[in-house]
Short mmCIF file of C-alpha atoms in Angstrom, two decimals:
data_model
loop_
_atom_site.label_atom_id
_atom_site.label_comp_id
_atom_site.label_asym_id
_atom_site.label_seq_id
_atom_site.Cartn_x
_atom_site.Cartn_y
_atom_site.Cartn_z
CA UNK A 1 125.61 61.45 88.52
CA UNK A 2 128.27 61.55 86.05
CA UNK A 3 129.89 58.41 88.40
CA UNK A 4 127.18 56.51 89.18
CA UNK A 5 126.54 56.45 85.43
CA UNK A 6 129.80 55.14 84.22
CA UNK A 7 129.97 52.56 87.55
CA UNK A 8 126.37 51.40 86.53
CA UNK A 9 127.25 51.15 82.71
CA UNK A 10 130.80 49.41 83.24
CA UNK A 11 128.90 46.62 85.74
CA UNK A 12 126.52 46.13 82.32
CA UNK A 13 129.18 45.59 79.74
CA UNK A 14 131.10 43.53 82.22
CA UNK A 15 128.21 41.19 83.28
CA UNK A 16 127.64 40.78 79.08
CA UNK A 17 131.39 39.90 78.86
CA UNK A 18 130.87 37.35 81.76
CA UNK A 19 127.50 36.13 80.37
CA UNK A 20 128.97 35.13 76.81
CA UNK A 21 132.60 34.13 78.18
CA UNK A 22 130.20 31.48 80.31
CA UNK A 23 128.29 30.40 77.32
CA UNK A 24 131.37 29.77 75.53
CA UNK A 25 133.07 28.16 78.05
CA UNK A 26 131.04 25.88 80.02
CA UNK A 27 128.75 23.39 80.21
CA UNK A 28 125.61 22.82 82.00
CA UNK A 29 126.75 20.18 84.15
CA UNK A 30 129.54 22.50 85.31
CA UNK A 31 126.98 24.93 86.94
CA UNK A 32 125.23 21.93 88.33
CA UNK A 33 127.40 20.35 89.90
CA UNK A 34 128.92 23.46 91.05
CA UNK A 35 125.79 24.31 92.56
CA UNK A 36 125.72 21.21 94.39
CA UNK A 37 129.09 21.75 95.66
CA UNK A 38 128.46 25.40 96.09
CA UNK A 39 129.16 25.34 100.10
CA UNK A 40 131.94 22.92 100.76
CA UNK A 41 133.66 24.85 97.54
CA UNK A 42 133.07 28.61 99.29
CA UNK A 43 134.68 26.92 102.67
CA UNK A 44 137.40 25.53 100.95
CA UNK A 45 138.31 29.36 99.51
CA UNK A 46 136.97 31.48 102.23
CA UNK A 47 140.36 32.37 104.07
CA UNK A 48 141.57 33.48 100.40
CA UNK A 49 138.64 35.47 99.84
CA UNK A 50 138.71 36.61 103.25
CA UNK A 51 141.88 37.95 103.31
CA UNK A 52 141.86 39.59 99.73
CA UNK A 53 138.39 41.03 101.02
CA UNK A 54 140.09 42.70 103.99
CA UNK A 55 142.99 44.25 102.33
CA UNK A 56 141.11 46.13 99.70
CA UNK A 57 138.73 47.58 102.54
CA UNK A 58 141.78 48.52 104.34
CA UNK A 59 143.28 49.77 100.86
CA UNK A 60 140.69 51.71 100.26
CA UNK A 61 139.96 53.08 104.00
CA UNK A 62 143.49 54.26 103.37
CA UNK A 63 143.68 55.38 99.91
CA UNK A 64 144.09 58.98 101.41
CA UNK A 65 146.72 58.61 103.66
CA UNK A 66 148.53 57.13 101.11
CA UNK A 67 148.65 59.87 98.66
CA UNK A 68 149.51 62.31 101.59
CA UNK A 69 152.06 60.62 102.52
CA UNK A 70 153.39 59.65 98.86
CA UNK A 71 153.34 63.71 98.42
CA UNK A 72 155.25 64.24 101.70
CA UNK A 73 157.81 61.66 100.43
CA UNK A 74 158.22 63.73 97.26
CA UNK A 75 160.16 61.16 95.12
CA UNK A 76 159.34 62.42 91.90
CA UNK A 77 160.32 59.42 88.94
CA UNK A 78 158.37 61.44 86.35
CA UNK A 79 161.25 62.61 84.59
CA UNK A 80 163.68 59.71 84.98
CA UNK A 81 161.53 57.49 83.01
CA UNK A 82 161.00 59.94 80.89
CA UNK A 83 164.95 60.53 80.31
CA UNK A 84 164.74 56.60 79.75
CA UNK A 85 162.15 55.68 77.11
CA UNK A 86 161.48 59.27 75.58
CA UNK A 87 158.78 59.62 73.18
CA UNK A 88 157.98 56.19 72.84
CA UNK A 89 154.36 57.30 74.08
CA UNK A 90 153.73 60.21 71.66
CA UNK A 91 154.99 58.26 68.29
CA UNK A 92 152.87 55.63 69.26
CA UNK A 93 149.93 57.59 69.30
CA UNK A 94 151.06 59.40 65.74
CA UNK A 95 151.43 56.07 64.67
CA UNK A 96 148.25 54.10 65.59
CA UNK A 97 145.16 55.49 63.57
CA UNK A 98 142.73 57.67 65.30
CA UNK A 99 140.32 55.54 64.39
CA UNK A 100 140.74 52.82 66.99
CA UNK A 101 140.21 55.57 69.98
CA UNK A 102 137.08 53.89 70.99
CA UNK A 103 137.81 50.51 70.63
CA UNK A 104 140.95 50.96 73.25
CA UNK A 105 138.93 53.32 75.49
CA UNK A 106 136.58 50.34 75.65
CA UNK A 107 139.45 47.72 76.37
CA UNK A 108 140.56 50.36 79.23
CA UNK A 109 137.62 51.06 80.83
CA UNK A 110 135.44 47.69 80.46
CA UNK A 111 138.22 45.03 79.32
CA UNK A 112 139.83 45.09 81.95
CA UNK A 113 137.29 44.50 84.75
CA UNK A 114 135.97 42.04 82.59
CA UNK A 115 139.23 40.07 82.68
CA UNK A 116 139.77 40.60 86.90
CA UNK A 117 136.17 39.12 87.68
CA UNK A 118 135.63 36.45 84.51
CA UNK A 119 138.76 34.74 86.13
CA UNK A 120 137.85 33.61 89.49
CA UNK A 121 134.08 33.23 88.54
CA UNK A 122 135.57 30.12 85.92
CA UNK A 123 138.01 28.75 88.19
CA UNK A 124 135.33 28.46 90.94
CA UNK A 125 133.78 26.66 88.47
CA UNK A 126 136.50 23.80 88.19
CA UNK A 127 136.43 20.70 90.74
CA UNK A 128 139.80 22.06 91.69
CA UNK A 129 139.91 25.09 93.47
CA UNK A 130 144.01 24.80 93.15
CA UNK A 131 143.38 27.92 90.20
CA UNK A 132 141.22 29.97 92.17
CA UNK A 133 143.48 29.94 95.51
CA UNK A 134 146.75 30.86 93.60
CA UNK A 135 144.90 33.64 91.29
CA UNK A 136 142.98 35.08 94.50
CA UNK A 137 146.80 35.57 96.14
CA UNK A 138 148.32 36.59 92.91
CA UNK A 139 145.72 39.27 93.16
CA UNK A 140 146.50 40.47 96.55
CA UNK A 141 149.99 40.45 96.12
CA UNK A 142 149.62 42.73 92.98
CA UNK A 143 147.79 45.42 94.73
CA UNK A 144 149.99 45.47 98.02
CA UNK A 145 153.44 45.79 96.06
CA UNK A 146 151.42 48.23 94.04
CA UNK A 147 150.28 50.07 96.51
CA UNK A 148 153.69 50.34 97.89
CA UNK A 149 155.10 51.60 94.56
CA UNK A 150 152.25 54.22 94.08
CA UNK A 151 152.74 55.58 98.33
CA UNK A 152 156.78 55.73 97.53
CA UNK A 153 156.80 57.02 94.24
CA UNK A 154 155.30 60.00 92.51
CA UNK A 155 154.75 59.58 88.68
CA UNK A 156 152.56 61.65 86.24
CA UNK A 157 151.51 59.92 83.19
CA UNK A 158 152.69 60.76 79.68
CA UNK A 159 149.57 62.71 79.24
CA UNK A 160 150.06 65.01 82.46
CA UNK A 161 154.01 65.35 81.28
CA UNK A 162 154.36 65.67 77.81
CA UNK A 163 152.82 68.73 75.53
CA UNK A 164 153.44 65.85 72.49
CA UNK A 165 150.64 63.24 74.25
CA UNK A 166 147.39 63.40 74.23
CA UNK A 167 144.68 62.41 77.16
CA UNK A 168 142.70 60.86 74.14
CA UNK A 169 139.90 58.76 76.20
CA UNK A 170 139.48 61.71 79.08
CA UNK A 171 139.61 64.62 76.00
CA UNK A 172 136.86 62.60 73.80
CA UNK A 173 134.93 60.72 77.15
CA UNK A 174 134.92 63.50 80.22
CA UNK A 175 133.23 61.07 82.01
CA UNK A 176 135.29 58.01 82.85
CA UNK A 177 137.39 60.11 84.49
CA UNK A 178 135.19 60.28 87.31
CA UNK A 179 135.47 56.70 87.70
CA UNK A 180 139.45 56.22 87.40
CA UNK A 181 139.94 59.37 89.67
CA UNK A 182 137.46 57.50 92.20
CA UNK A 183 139.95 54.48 92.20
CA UNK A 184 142.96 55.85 91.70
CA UNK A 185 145.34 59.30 91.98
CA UNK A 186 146.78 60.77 88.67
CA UNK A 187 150.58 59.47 89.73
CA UNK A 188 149.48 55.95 90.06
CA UNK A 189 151.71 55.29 87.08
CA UNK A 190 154.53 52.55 88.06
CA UNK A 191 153.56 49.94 88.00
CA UNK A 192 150.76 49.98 85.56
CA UNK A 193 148.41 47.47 87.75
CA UNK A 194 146.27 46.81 84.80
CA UNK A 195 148.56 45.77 83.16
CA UNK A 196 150.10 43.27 85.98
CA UNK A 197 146.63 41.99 86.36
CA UNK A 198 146.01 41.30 83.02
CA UNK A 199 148.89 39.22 82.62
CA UNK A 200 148.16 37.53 85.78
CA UNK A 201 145.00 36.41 84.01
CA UNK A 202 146.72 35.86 80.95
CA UNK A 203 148.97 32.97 82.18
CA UNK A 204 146.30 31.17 84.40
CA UNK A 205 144.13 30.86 80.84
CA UNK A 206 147.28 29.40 79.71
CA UNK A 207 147.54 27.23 82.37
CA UNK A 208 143.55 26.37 82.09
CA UNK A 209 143.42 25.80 78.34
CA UNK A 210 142.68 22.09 78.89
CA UNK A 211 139.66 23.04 81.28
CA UNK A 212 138.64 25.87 78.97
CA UNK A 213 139.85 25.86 75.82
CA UNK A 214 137.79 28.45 74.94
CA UNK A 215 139.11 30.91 77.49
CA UNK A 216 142.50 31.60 76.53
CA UNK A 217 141.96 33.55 72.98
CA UNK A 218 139.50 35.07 74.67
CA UNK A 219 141.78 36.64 77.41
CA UNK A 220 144.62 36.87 74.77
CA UNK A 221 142.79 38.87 72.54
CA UNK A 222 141.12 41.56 75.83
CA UNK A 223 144.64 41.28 77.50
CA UNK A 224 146.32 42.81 74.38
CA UNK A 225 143.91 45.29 74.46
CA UNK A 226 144.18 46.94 77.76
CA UNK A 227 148.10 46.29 77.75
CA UNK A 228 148.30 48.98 74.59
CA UNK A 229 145.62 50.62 75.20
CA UNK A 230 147.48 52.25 78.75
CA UNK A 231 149.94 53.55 76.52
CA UNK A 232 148.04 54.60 73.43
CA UNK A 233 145.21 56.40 75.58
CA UNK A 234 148.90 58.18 77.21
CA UNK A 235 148.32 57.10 80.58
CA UNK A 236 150.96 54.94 81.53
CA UNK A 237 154.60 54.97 79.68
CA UNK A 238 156.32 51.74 78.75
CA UNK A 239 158.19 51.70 81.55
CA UNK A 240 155.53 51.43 83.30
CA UNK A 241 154.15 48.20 81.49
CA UNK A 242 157.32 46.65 81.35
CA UNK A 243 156.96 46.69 85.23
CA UNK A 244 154.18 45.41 85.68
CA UNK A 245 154.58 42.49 83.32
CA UNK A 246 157.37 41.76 85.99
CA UNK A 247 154.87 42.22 88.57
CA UNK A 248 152.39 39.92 87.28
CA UNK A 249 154.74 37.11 86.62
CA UNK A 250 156.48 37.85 89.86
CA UNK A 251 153.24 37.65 91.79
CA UNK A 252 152.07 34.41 90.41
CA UNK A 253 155.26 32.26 91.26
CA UNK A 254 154.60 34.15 94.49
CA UNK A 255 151.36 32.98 94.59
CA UNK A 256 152.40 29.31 94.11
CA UNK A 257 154.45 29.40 96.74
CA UNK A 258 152.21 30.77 99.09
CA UNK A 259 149.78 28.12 98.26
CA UNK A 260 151.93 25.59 98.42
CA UNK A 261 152.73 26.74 102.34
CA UNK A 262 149.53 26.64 102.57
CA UNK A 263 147.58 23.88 101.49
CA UNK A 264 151.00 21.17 101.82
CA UNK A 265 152.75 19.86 99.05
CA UNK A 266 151.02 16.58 98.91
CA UNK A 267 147.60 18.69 98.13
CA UNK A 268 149.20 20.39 95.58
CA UNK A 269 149.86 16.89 93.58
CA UNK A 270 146.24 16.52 94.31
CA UNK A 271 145.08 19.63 92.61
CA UNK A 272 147.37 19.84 89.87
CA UNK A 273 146.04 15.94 88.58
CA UNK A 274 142.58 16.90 89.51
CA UNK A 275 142.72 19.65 87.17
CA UNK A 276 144.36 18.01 84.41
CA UNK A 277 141.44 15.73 84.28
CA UNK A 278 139.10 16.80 81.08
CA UNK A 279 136.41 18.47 81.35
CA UNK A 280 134.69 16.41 79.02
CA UNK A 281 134.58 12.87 80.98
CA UNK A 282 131.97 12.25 82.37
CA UNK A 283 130.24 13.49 85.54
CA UNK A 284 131.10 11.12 88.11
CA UNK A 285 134.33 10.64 87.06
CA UNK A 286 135.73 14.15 87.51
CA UNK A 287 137.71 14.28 91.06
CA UNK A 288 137.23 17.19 93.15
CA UNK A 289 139.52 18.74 96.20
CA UNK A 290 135.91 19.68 97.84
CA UNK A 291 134.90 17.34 100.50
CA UNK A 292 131.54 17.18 102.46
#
């Protein structure tokens, strides 16, 4: 029950977050003329949802296997990055005020899903769908290389390996541990993934900020959130985050590429001055990559 709560309450707070990030950023003729478009647009990015669909059933078909075989394996990294960074984890926790526990356990736990589905719901949005096919890939790409990471390497978490760090969130809130450990092993460390993913959706606000001005303090502001909070709640150690920063800039130029192989060069022109129009002109003048 304990799961079905926390699933149930984090699919609240996140439709909220997506209901006033909407309000915010849009404007009614967006969502009209998106739902005019709303076919052509879903053809144009069905192979990307497609295949991103497919390999997280597969992922997760195979989540199992994975760990078995990452235990087989047996390549422990727990204590080299420890013998790297040190207590970087435990004085940051001394440090920050004990105060701030539940605003970080919310960033964790809510923020981030927030962030991961916000992004492609606003880019869908756009007459462009240039955003949406390079953030749908940068996504995929994220969760394969870190899927590869987590079978090939076994790391334990500054909480599970130092007597100095705390488990604050899973000590003070039992129950969202039911809902990581549903998603995710305990040595799913390196890369931290929510991290990666948050800077994925960090940089395509950036690269948005004329379409949605509005957008990019907001994901500023979350993805600062959830990047500390991994280390301050002592799940992931710096290392980790340092990685997958790397990961989710990595992934992105990845992801243009990809894009670029796939849709042609000459479309890419297309998209990138279709989405540099303003959101602001008016109706019939915004060009769209959609067509009938």
């Amino acid at each position: 029950m304990a799961l079905i709560s926390m699933a149930v309450l984090t699919a609240l707070t996140v439709l909220t977050g997506l209901s006033i990030t909407c309000l915010l950023c849009l404007e009614p003729r967006q969502i009209r003329r998106t739902a005019s478009e709303f076919g052509p647009r879903l053809r144009t990015v069905a192979p990307y949802l497609g295949a991103a669909a497919l390999f997280f059933v597969t992922k997760r078909a195979t989540h199992e296997y994975s760990v078995e075989l990452s235990h087989a394996l047996d390549w422990d990294i727990t204590a080299e990055l420890y013998a790297i960074e040190g207590e970087f984890v435990a004085d940051l926790q001394h440090a920050v005020p004990g105060a701030t526990l539940e605003f970080f356990s919310v960033m964790y736990m809510f923020g981030f899903p927030f962030l991961v589905v916000t992004a492609p719901i606003l880019y869908f949005l756009l007459p462009s769908q240039r955003h949406l096919k390079e953030l749908l890939i940068a996504y995929l790409l994220n969760y394969f290389l870190g899927a590869i990471c987590y079978t090939l390497f076994i790391a334990y978490g500054p909480r599970n390996h130092l007597s100095t760090v705390d488990g604050l969130m899973y000590d003070f809130y039992p129950s969202t541990q039911d809902l990581t450990g549903a998603v995710s092993a305990n040595t799913d460390v390196f890369p931290s993934l929510h991290t990666s993913l948050a800077v994925v959706v960090l940089v395509f606000a950036w690269r948005s900020r004329r379409e949605y001005p509005r957008w990019f303090p907001i994901a500023a502001f979350v993805t600062a959130g959830v990047v500390f909070s991994t280390m301050y709640l002592g799940i992931h150690w710096l290392l980790d985050v340092v990685a997958g920063a790397a990961l989710g800039v990595g992934s992105i130029y990845a992801a243009e590429r990809f894009v670029d192989r796939a849709e042609g060069d000459a479309e890419r022109g297309q998209g990138r001055e279709q989405d540099s129009v303003p959101d602001s002109d008016e109706e019939d003048g915004i060009t769209s990559d959609v067509s009938d």
